[in-house]
Amino acid sequence: MITEQEALLKIEPKQLDALLHPQFEAKALKEATAIATGLAASPGAACGKISFSAEEAVERSKAGEKVILVRLETSPEDIEGMYAAQGILTVRGGMTSHAAVVARGMGACCVSGCEEIRIDEEKRVIYVKGKEYGDQDYLSLDGSTGKVYGEQIATEEATISGDFDKIMKWADKYRALKVRTNADTPKDAAVAVGFGAEGIGLCRTEHMFFAEDRIPAVREMIVSKTVEERQKALAKILPMQREDFEGLYTAMAGRPVTIRFLDPPLHEFVPTQDEDIANLAKTMGLTFEELKSTVVGLHEANPMMGHRGCRLAVTYPEIAAMQTQAVIEAALAVRKKGIEVVPEIMIPLVGEVKELKYVKDVVVATAEKVLKKNKAKMEYHIGTMIEIPRAALTADEIAKEAEFFSFGTNDLTQMTFGFSRDDAGKFLGEYYEKKIFESDPFARLDQIGVGKLVKIAIEGGKSTRPDIKLGICGEHGGDPSTIEFCHNVGLTYVSCSPFRVPIARLAAAQANILFPRVKPEPMATRYLDEN
Ligand code: PEP
Ligand code: MG
């Protein structure tokens, strides 16, 4: 009765969330009343007893309990607990805070920035509107609406029917944009491939550094006083990192993989508890006081604008060298298994072409050394993220050194508005109420301001390198209205968390049906049939 295109246009991409994540049973939800509302940070429904720390969430889950992890905010150290919990609730943090980004990547339900909640960790209770909830009380979270319920609500698992697959195949037929995923583990990568991802657009390597068996070596690297000490610690990390990349390449089976070099502020990795500091001091042959003073010295007043991104590689080039060695050696190892990868190395937080050139020289020298040692040849590409306004404004210069750009719109939004991505949730609510903003600029791209920088960067990049590959890997890459913008400005691909891949495929098709553009050929078309 209608065409495939008309059918595709009738589906609201965000509704696909309901097919991919658990939901509350409709009847049970009707009878429940929300006690608070936060940001709908990662969709789905979750129910469990309150757990106050990541360790507690892991332990109680192992014992068979279903728990909700409730934190002021999360940090990379909470990852295991986030995996173990049914859902995550944070008091602070916006749509691109750690909790929101990581939960979306895992496909876990998350409500962030729920300022109505007060946590008393010592008493192990939370207060909501004068009422107290303890570790034996249930919370239910709706990550699709941001609502929090102080009771147990039954959930039901999502089921995907054959029609879903059919619709996705139609979407692939009509879209021009490629769809990649943001994934850091083989497990997430495999989930994304199952959802139709055509490559990895962002692997945040720092997420690989937090596993329990690695953190001691990572901490050793950070507090090293000399290059030799740092190299010794890096030598311990190298085999693990190589193994990580092999796992990712294998899961992606020849699809393109973009590996982003170390980005976060170093002090995120350093121990904060005296007991951990004492243990590390012992391993490193230092006194507690010596190490404590190093830890204090690493503190930054404004870490988001501090010693992170390519600045780390400029000050400690040996980190970039280790990561390059791991990237290339892993690619050589999977080649032996018949998987041919063309690694894409992405340098973050570049604002000046000379920064990029400095790090690129380290990468090229290391890669060539590894290839020579193995008597091998390999194609690899080096590109950068465009996430600092200056990089967008000087993109013609940056493109002299970068073979590809990926728009890091989380940081680009933060730095264009001057809103901290971790704290903006505190005041943005008032902005919606007072009609200053219609939507969260960290979730839906501000096309007028941030979008203008994206367009300037595309024009600049293309003027230097007409065939430059262009993608987006900020959280906006999974937002339908941003995807339409990306389509219209001519990006090659969008990259989003695994569970948003189907949404992105549909939104990309809708954009191309409404605003047709010639289908670009260069990337991974051979995977379309599989998808
Ligand atoms: C970004 O800034 O948009 C980005 C993808 O990087 P991260 O979120 O890791 O800073
Ligand atoms: Mg960034």
Coordinates of C-alpha atoms and ligand atoms in Angstrom, one line a residue:
M1 CA 0.0 0.0 0.0
I2 CA 2.9 2.4 0.6
T3 CA 6.5 2.4 -0.5
E4 CA 9.5 1.3 1.6
Q5 CA 10.6 4.9 1.8
E6 CA 7.2 6.0 3.1
A7 CA 7.3 3.2 5.6
L8 CA 10.7 4.2 6.9
L9 CA 9.6 7.8 7.3
K10 CA 6.7 6.7 9.5
I11 CA 9.0 5.3 12.2
E12 CA 10.2 7.5 15.0
P13 CA 13.9 6.4 15.3
K14 CA 13.9 6.9 19.1
Q15 CA 11.1 4.4 19.4
L16 CA 13.5 1.7 18.5
D17 CA 14.9 2.0 22.0
A18 CA 11.9 0.2 23.3
L19 CA 12.7 -2.8 21.1
L20 CA 16.2 -3.0 22.2
H21 CA 16.1 -2.5 26.0
P22 CA 14.0 -3.9 28.9
Q23 CA 10.8 -2.0 29.7
F24 CA 8.5 -1.8 32.7
E25 CA 5.4 -3.9 32.5
A26 CA 2.8 -1.4 31.3
K27 CA 0.2 -2.3 34.0
A28 CA 2.8 -2.2 36.9
L29 CA 4.1 1.2 35.6
K30 CA 0.6 2.7 35.5
E31 CA 0.2 2.0 39.2
A32 CA 3.5 3.6 40.2
T33 CA 4.3 7.2 41.1
A34 CA 7.7 8.7 40.4
I35 CA 9.6 10.1 43.5
A36 CA 12.1 12.2 41.4
T37 CA 13.2 13.0 37.9
G38 CA 16.7 13.2 36.4
L39 CA 18.1 13.1 32.9
A40 CA 17.1 10.2 30.6
A41 CA 20.7 9.4 30.2
S42 CA 20.5 5.8 28.9
P43 CA 17.3 4.1 27.9
G44 CA 15.6 1.0 29.3
A45 CA 14.1 0.1 32.7
A46 CA 15.8 -1.3 35.7
C47 CA 14.8 -2.3 39.2
G48 CA 16.9 -3.3 42.2
K49 CA 18.0 -2.6 45.8
I50 CA 20.1 0.5 46.5
S51 CA 23.9 -0.1 46.4
F52 CA 26.2 2.7 47.4
S53 CA 29.5 1.8 45.8
A54 CA 30.8 -0.1 42.7
E55 CA 32.4 -2.8 44.9
E56 CA 29.2 -3.3 46.8
A57 CA 27.3 -3.6 43.5
V58 CA 29.7 -6.2 42.3
E59 CA 29.6 -8.2 45.5
R60 CA 25.8 -8.2 46.0
S61 CA 25.2 -9.0 42.3
K62 CA 27.6 -12.0 42.6
A63 CA 25.5 -13.1 45.6
G64 CA 22.4 -13.1 43.3
E65 CA 20.9 -9.7 44.3
K66 CA 19.6 -7.2 41.8
V67 CA 21.0 -3.7 42.6
I68 CA 20.9 -0.2 41.4
L69 CA 24.2 1.7 41.8
V70 CA 23.5 5.1 43.3
R71 CA 26.4 7.6 43.2
L72 CA 27.0 11.3 43.4
E73 CA 28.7 10.8 40.0
T74 CA 30.7 7.9 38.5
S75 CA 34.3 7.8 37.4
P76 CA 36.3 5.1 35.4
E77 CA 36.9 3.2 38.7
D78 CA 33.2 2.4 38.9
I79 CA 33.1 0.5 35.6
E80 CA 32.9 -3.0 37.1
G81 CA 30.0 -1.9 39.4
M82 CA 28.2 -0.3 36.5
Y83 CA 28.4 -3.6 34.6
A84 CA 27.1 -5.5 37.6
A85 CA 24.2 -3.2 38.5
Q86 CA 20.8 -3.4 36.8
G87 CA 20.9 0.4 36.5
I88 CA 22.8 3.5 37.5
L89 CA 21.5 6.6 39.2
T90 CA 23.7 9.7 39.7
V91 CA 23.0 13.0 41.5
R92 CA 25.3 15.0 39.3
G93 CA 26.3 15.0 35.6
G94 CA 24.8 15.8 32.3
M95 CA 24.1 13.8 29.1
T96 CA 27.9 13.5 28.4
S97 CA 29.0 12.8 31.9
H98 CA 30.9 9.6 32.6
A99 CA 27.9 7.7 33.8
A100 CA 25.8 8.7 30.8
V101 CA 28.4 7.9 28.2
V102 CA 29.5 4.6 29.7
A103 CA 26.0 3.4 30.5
R104 CA 24.9 4.1 26.9
G105 CA 28.0 2.2 25.6
M106 CA 27.1 -0.8 27.8
G107 CA 23.4 -0.6 27.0
A108 CA 22.7 -0.2 30.7
C109 CA 19.8 1.9 32.0
C110 CA 20.9 5.2 33.6
V111 CA 19.3 8.3 35.1
S112 CA 21.9 11.0 35.7
G113 CA 21.9 14.5 37.2
C114 CA 19.0 13.7 39.6
E115 CA 19.6 16.6 41.9
E116 CA 16.6 15.9 44.0
I117 CA 18.4 13.1 45.7
R118 CA 20.7 13.5 48.7
I119 CA 23.1 10.7 49.5
D120 CA 24.5 10.0 53.0
E121 CA 27.2 7.4 52.3
E122 CA 28.1 7.0 56.0
K123 CA 24.5 6.3 57.1
R124 CA 24.0 4.3 53.8
V125 CA 20.7 6.1 53.0
I126 CA 19.4 8.4 50.3
Y127 CA 16.9 11.1 51.0
V128 CA 14.2 12.0 48.4
K129 CA 11.6 14.7 49.3
G130 CA 12.2 14.0 53.0
K131 CA 11.8 10.3 52.8
E132 CA 14.7 7.9 53.6
Y133 CA 15.7 4.9 51.5
G134 CA 18.3 2.3 52.6
D135 CA 20.2 -0.5 51.1
Q136 CA 17.3 -2.9 51.4
D137 CA 14.9 -0.6 49.7
Y138 CA 14.0 -0.9 46.0
L139 CA 14.4 1.8 43.3
S140 CA 13.1 1.5 39.8
L141 CA 14.7 3.6 37.0
D142 CA 13.2 4.6 33.7
G143 CA 16.2 5.6 31.6
S144 CA 13.9 6.6 28.7
T145 CA 12.1 9.3 30.7
G146 CA 14.5 10.0 33.6
K147 CA 11.9 9.0 36.2
V148 CA 12.9 7.4 39.5
Y149 CA 10.4 5.3 41.5
G150 CA 10.9 4.3 45.1
E151 CA 9.4 0.9 44.7
Q152 CA 9.8 -2.4 42.9
I153 CA 8.3 -2.3 39.3
A154 CA 8.3 -5.5 37.2
T155 CA 10.4 -5.3 34.0
E156 CA 10.1 -7.3 30.8
E157 CA 13.0 -8.1 28.4
A158 CA 13.0 -6.7 24.9
T159 CA 12.4 -9.1 22.0
I160 CA 13.4 -8.4 18.4
S161 CA 11.1 -9.8 15.8
G162 CA 11.9 -10.6 12.1
D163 CA 10.2 -7.4 11.0
F164 CA 12.9 -5.4 12.8
D165 CA 15.6 -6.9 10.7
K166 CA 13.5 -6.3 7.5
I167 CA 13.1 -2.6 8.4
M168 CA 16.9 -2.3 9.1
K169 CA 17.7 -3.8 5.7
W170 CA 15.4 -1.2 4.0
A171 CA 17.2 1.5 6.0
D172 CA 20.6 0.3 4.7
K173 CA 19.3 0.4 1.2
Y174 CA 18.4 4.1 1.4
R175 CA 21.0 5.7 3.6
A176 CA 24.2 7.4 2.4
L177 CA 25.9 7.9 5.7
K178 CA 27.9 5.0 7.1
V179 CA 27.2 4.0 10.7
R180 CA 30.1 3.0 13.0
T181 CA 30.1 2.4 16.7
N182 CA 31.9 3.7 19.8
A183 CA 33.3 0.6 21.5
D184 CA 36.2 -0.3 23.7
T185 CA 35.8 -4.0 24.3
P186 CA 35.4 -7.0 22.0
K187 CA 32.1 -7.7 23.7
D188 CA 30.6 -4.2 23.0
A189 CA 32.1 -4.4 19.5
A190 CA 30.4 -7.7 18.8
V191 CA 27.0 -6.4 20.1
A192 CA 27.4 -3.4 17.7
V193 CA 28.2 -5.6 14.7
G194 CA 25.1 -7.6 15.6
F195 CA 23.2 -4.3 15.3
G196 CA 24.8 -3.5 12.0
A197 CA 27.8 -1.4 12.8
E198 CA 30.2 -1.0 9.9
G199 CA 33.3 -0.2 11.9
I200 CA 34.5 1.4 15.1
G201 CA 34.6 5.1 15.0
L202 CA 35.9 5.6 18.5
C203 CA 37.8 3.2 20.8
R204 CA 38.5 5.2 24.0
T205 CA 41.8 3.5 25.0
E206 CA 41.7 4.8 28.6
H207 CA 38.7 2.6 29.3
M208 CA 41.0 -0.3 28.7
F209 CA 43.4 0.9 31.5
F210 CA 41.0 0.5 34.4
A211 CA 40.8 -3.3 34.7
E212 CA 41.9 -4.5 38.1
D213 CA 44.9 -6.3 36.7
R214 CA 46.2 -3.2 34.9
I215 CA 45.6 -0.3 37.2
P216 CA 48.8 -0.9 39.2
A217 CA 51.0 -0.7 36.1
V218 CA 49.1 2.3 34.8
R219 CA 49.5 4.1 38.2
E220 CA 53.2 3.2 38.1
M221 CA 53.5 4.9 34.7
I222 CA 51.8 8.0 35.9
V223 CA 53.8 8.7 39.0
S224 CA 57.1 7.8 37.3
K225 CA 59.7 10.6 37.7
T226 CA 62.0 9.6 34.8
V227 CA 61.5 8.4 31.2
E228 CA 63.2 5.1 32.1
E229 CA 60.8 4.5 35.0
R230 CA 57.9 5.3 32.7
Q231 CA 59.1 3.0 30.0
K232 CA 59.4 0.2 32.5
A233 CA 55.8 0.6 33.5
L234 CA 54.7 1.0 29.9
A235 CA 56.4 -2.3 29.0
K236 CA 54.0 -4.0 31.4
I237 CA 51.0 -2.3 29.8
L238 CA 52.1 -3.0 26.2
P239 CA 51.1 -6.8 26.0
M240 CA 47.7 -6.1 27.6
Q241 CA 47.0 -3.2 25.2
R242 CA 48.1 -5.4 22.2
E243 CA 45.8 -8.1 23.4
D244 CA 42.9 -5.5 23.6
F245 CA 43.4 -4.4 20.1
E246 CA 43.7 -8.0 18.8
G247 CA 40.3 -8.7 20.4
L248 CA 38.8 -5.6 18.9
Y249 CA 40.2 -6.3 15.4
T250 CA 39.0 -9.9 15.6
A251 CA 35.5 -8.8 16.7
M252 CA 35.3 -6.3 13.8
A253 CA 36.6 -8.9 11.3
G254 CA 38.3 -6.5 8.9
R255 CA 35.9 -3.5 9.3
P256 CA 37.7 -0.2 10.0
V257 CA 38.8 0.5 13.6
T258 CA 39.6 3.9 14.9
I259 CA 41.8 3.9 18.0
R260 CA 41.9 7.1 20.0
F261 CA 45.0 7.6 22.0
L262 CA 45.0 8.2 25.7
D263 CA 42.8 11.2 26.5
P264 CA 41.7 11.8 30.2
P265 CA 43.5 13.8 32.8
L266 CA 46.1 11.6 34.4
H267 CA 45.0 12.2 38.0
E268 CA 41.8 10.2 37.2
F269 CA 44.0 7.2 37.4
V270 CA 46.0 7.9 40.5
P271 CA 45.0 6.3 43.8
T272 CA 43.1 8.5 46.2
Q273 CA 42.8 6.2 49.2
D274 CA 45.8 6.3 51.6
E275 CA 45.8 2.4 51.6
D276 CA 46.2 2.3 47.8
I277 CA 48.9 5.0 47.9
A278 CA 50.7 3.0 50.5
N279 CA 50.5 -0.2 48.4
L280 CA 51.7 1.5 45.3
A281 CA 54.6 3.2 47.2
K282 CA 55.7 -0.2 48.4
T283 CA 55.7 -1.7 44.8
M284 CA 57.7 1.3 43.6
G285 CA 60.2 1.5 46.4
L286 CA 59.0 4.9 47.5
T287 CA 57.9 6.3 50.8
F288 CA 54.2 7.0 51.4
E289 CA 55.0 10.7 51.7
E290 CA 56.9 10.8 48.5
L291 CA 54.1 9.3 46.5
K292 CA 51.4 11.3 48.3
S293 CA 53.2 14.5 47.2
T294 CA 53.3 13.3 43.6
V295 CA 49.6 12.5 43.8
V296 CA 48.8 15.9 45.2
G297 CA 51.0 17.5 42.5
L298 CA 48.9 15.9 39.8
H299 CA 45.7 17.5 40.9
E300 CA 44.3 20.1 38.5
A301 CA 41.8 22.9 39.1
N302 CA 40.1 22.4 35.8
P303 CA 41.0 18.9 34.5
M304 CA 38.7 19.1 31.4
M305 CA 41.0 21.8 30.2
G306 CA 44.1 20.5 31.7
H307 CA 46.8 17.9 31.1
R308 CA 44.8 15.6 28.8
G309 CA 44.4 14.6 25.2
C310 CA 47.4 15.1 22.9
R311 CA 49.0 17.2 25.7
L312 CA 49.8 13.9 27.4
A313 CA 51.6 12.6 24.3
V314 CA 53.5 15.8 23.9
T315 CA 54.8 15.6 27.5
Y316 CA 55.2 11.8 27.6
P317 CA 55.8 10.7 23.9
E318 CA 56.6 7.2 25.2
I319 CA 52.9 6.7 25.9
A320 CA 52.0 7.4 22.2
A321 CA 54.9 5.1 21.2
M322 CA 53.7 2.2 23.3
Q323 CA 50.1 2.6 22.0
T324 CA 51.4 2.7 18.4
Q325 CA 53.5 -0.4 18.9
A326 CA 50.4 -2.2 20.3
V327 CA 48.2 -1.0 17.4
I328 CA 50.6 -2.2 14.7
E329 CA 51.7 -5.4 16.4
A330 CA 48.1 -6.4 17.0
A331 CA 47.2 -5.8 13.4
L332 CA 50.2 -8.0 12.3
A333 CA 49.0 -10.7 14.7
V334 CA 45.4 -10.8 13.3
R335 CA 46.8 -10.7 9.8
K336 CA 48.3 -14.1 10.5
K337 CA 44.7 -15.3 11.2
G338 CA 43.5 -13.9 7.9
I339 CA 42.0 -10.6 9.1
E340 CA 43.4 -7.6 7.3
V341 CA 42.9 -4.4 9.2
V342 CA 43.9 -0.8 8.2
P343 CA 44.4 0.7 11.7
E344 CA 43.2 4.3 12.1
I345 CA 45.1 6.1 14.9
M346 CA 43.2 9.2 16.2
I347 CA 45.0 11.9 18.2
P348 CA 42.6 13.7 20.6
L349 CA 42.2 17.3 21.7
V350 CA 44.4 18.9 19.1
G351 CA 44.1 22.7 18.9
E352 CA 47.3 23.5 16.9
V353 CA 48.7 21.7 13.9
K354 CA 52.2 21.6 15.4
E355 CA 50.9 19.6 18.3
L356 CA 49.5 17.0 15.9
K357 CA 52.7 17.0 13.9
Y358 CA 54.8 16.3 17.0
V359 CA 52.6 13.4 18.0
K360 CA 52.3 12.1 14.5
D361 CA 56.1 12.0 14.1
V362 CA 56.3 9.8 17.2
V363 CA 53.5 7.5 15.8
V364 CA 55.1 7.2 12.3
A365 CA 58.6 6.6 13.6
T366 CA 57.3 3.9 16.0
A367 CA 55.0 2.2 13.4
E368 CA 57.8 2.1 10.8
K369 CA 60.2 0.6 13.4
V370 CA 57.7 -2.1 14.2
L371 CA 57.0 -2.9 10.6
K372 CA 60.7 -2.9 9.7
K373 CA 61.4 -5.3 12.6
N374 CA 58.7 -7.6 11.3
K375 CA 59.7 -7.2 7.7
A376 CA 56.2 -6.2 6.9
K377 CA 54.2 -3.5 5.1
M378 CA 50.9 -2.2 6.3
E379 CA 48.6 0.6 5.5
Y380 CA 47.6 2.7 8.5
H381 CA 46.1 6.2 8.8
I382 CA 46.6 9.0 11.3
G383 CA 43.9 11.5 11.9
T384 CA 42.6 13.7 14.6
M385 CA 39.5 14.7 16.6
I386 CA 38.0 18.1 16.0
E387 CA 36.9 19.0 19.5
I388 CA 38.5 22.3 20.3
P389 CA 37.1 25.4 18.6
R390 CA 40.6 26.4 17.4
A391 CA 41.0 23.1 15.6
A392 CA 37.8 23.8 13.7
L393 CA 38.9 27.3 12.9
T394 CA 42.3 26.2 11.6
A395 CA 41.1 23.0 10.0
D396 CA 42.9 23.8 6.7
E397 CA 46.2 23.8 8.6
I398 CA 45.3 20.7 10.7
A399 CA 44.3 18.7 7.5
K400 CA 47.9 19.0 6.3
E401 CA 48.8 16.4 8.9
A402 CA 45.4 14.7 9.5
E403 CA 44.1 12.1 7.0
F404 CA 40.7 12.1 8.7
F405 CA 38.7 14.2 11.1
S406 CA 36.3 12.9 13.6
F407 CA 34.1 15.5 15.3
G408 CA 34.3 15.1 19.1
T409 CA 31.1 17.1 19.7
N410 CA 31.1 16.4 23.4
D411 CA 34.1 18.5 24.0
L412 CA 33.3 20.8 21.1
T413 CA 30.0 21.6 22.7
Q414 CA 31.6 22.1 26.1
M415 CA 34.2 24.4 24.8
T416 CA 32.0 26.4 22.4
F417 CA 29.4 27.1 25.1
G418 CA 31.9 27.2 27.9
F419 CA 29.6 24.7 29.8
S420 CA 31.3 22.0 31.7
R421 CA 29.9 18.7 30.5
D422 CA 30.0 17.3 34.0
D423 CA 28.2 20.2 35.7
A424 CA 25.9 21.8 33.1
G425 CA 23.0 19.6 34.3
K426 CA 22.8 21.8 37.4
F427 CA 21.5 24.8 35.6
L428 CA 20.3 23.6 32.2
G429 CA 16.9 22.7 33.7
E430 CA 16.2 26.4 34.3
Y431 CA 17.3 27.1 30.7
Y432 CA 14.5 24.8 29.4
E433 CA 11.9 26.2 31.8
K434 CA 12.8 29.7 30.8
K435 CA 12.8 28.8 27.1
I436 CA 16.4 29.8 26.6
F437 CA 17.1 26.3 25.3
E438 CA 14.7 23.9 23.7
S439 CA 16.9 20.9 24.2
D440 CA 20.2 19.7 25.9
P441 CA 23.1 20.9 23.6
F442 CA 25.1 17.8 24.8
A443 CA 22.4 15.5 23.4
R444 CA 21.2 17.3 20.3
L445 CA 23.8 19.2 18.4
D446 CA 23.5 23.0 18.5
Q447 CA 23.5 23.4 14.7
I448 CA 23.6 27.1 14.8
G449 CA 26.8 27.6 16.9
V450 CA 28.6 24.3 17.2
G451 CA 27.3 23.3 13.8
K452 CA 28.8 26.4 12.3
L453 CA 32.2 25.3 13.6
V454 CA 31.6 21.8 12.1
K455 CA 30.9 23.4 8.7
I456 CA 33.9 25.7 8.9
A457 CA 36.1 22.6 9.7
I458 CA 34.7 20.6 6.9
E459 CA 35.3 23.5 4.4
G460 CA 38.8 24.0 5.8
G461 CA 39.7 20.3 5.8
K462 CA 38.4 19.8 2.3
S463 CA 40.3 22.8 0.9
T464 CA 43.5 21.2 1.9
R465 CA 42.6 17.5 1.4
P466 CA 39.6 17.1 -0.9
D467 CA 39.2 13.4 -0.1
I468 CA 39.4 13.8 3.7
K469 CA 37.3 11.3 5.6
L470 CA 34.9 12.9 8.0
G471 CA 33.0 11.4 10.9
I472 CA 31.4 12.3 14.2
C473 CA 32.0 10.3 17.4
G474 CA 30.5 12.6 20.1
E475 CA 27.3 11.4 21.8
H476 CA 25.4 13.4 19.2
G477 CA 26.3 10.7 16.6
G478 CA 23.3 8.7 17.8
D479 CA 20.8 11.5 17.9
P480 CA 18.4 11.5 14.9
S481 CA 18.3 15.3 14.4
T482 CA 22.1 15.5 14.5
I483 CA 22.3 12.6 12.1
E484 CA 20.2 14.6 9.6
F485 CA 22.6 17.5 10.0
C486 CA 25.6 15.2 9.5
H487 CA 24.0 13.8 6.4
N488 CA 23.4 17.3 5.0
V489 CA 26.9 18.6 5.7
G490 CA 28.4 15.6 3.9
L491 CA 30.0 13.6 6.6
T492 CA 31.2 10.1 5.7
Y493 CA 29.9 8.4 8.8
V494 CA 28.4 8.8 12.3
S495 CA 29.6 6.7 15.2
C496 CA 27.5 6.0 18.3
S497 CA 27.2 3.6 21.1
P498 CA 26.2 0.0 20.1
F499 CA 22.6 0.2 21.2
R500 CA 22.0 3.3 19.1
V501 CA 23.3 1.8 15.9
P502 CA 19.9 0.7 14.6
I503 CA 18.5 4.2 15.5
A504 CA 21.4 5.8 13.5
R505 CA 20.8 3.4 10.5
L506 CA 17.1 4.5 10.4
A507 CA 17.8 8.2 10.9
A508 CA 20.4 8.1 8.2
A509 CA 18.0 6.5 5.8
Q510 CA 15.3 9.1 6.6
A511 CA 17.7 11.9 6.0
N512 CA 18.7 10.5 2.6
I513 CA 15.1 9.9 1.6
L514 CA 14.2 13.5 2.6
F515 CA 17.4 15.1 1.3
P516 CA 18.9 12.7 -1.3
R517 CA 22.6 12.7 -1.7
V518 CA 24.7 10.4 -3.9
K519 CA 25.7 7.3 -2.0
P520 CA 29.4 7.4 -1.2
E521 CA 31.4 4.3 -2.0
P522 CA 34.6 4.3 -0.1
M523 CA 33.9 2.5 3.2
A524 CA 32.8 -1.0 3.9
T525 CA 29.9 -1.3 1.4
R526 CA 30.7 -5.0 1.2
Y527 CA 29.2 -5.4 4.7
L528 CA 25.8 -4.1 3.8
D529 CA 24.4 -7.5 2.9
E530 CA 25.5 -8.9 6.2
N531 CA 23.7 -6.1 8.0
Ligands
PEP1 C1 34.1 14.0 22.4 O1 34.6 14.9 23.0 O2 33.1 14.3 21.7 C2 34.5 12.6 22.4 C3 34.0 11.7 21.6 O3 35.5 12.3 23.3 P1 35.3 12.1 24.9 O4 33.8 12.0 25.1 O5 36.0 10.8 25.2 O6 36.0 13.3 25.4
MG2 MG 36.6 14.5 23.7

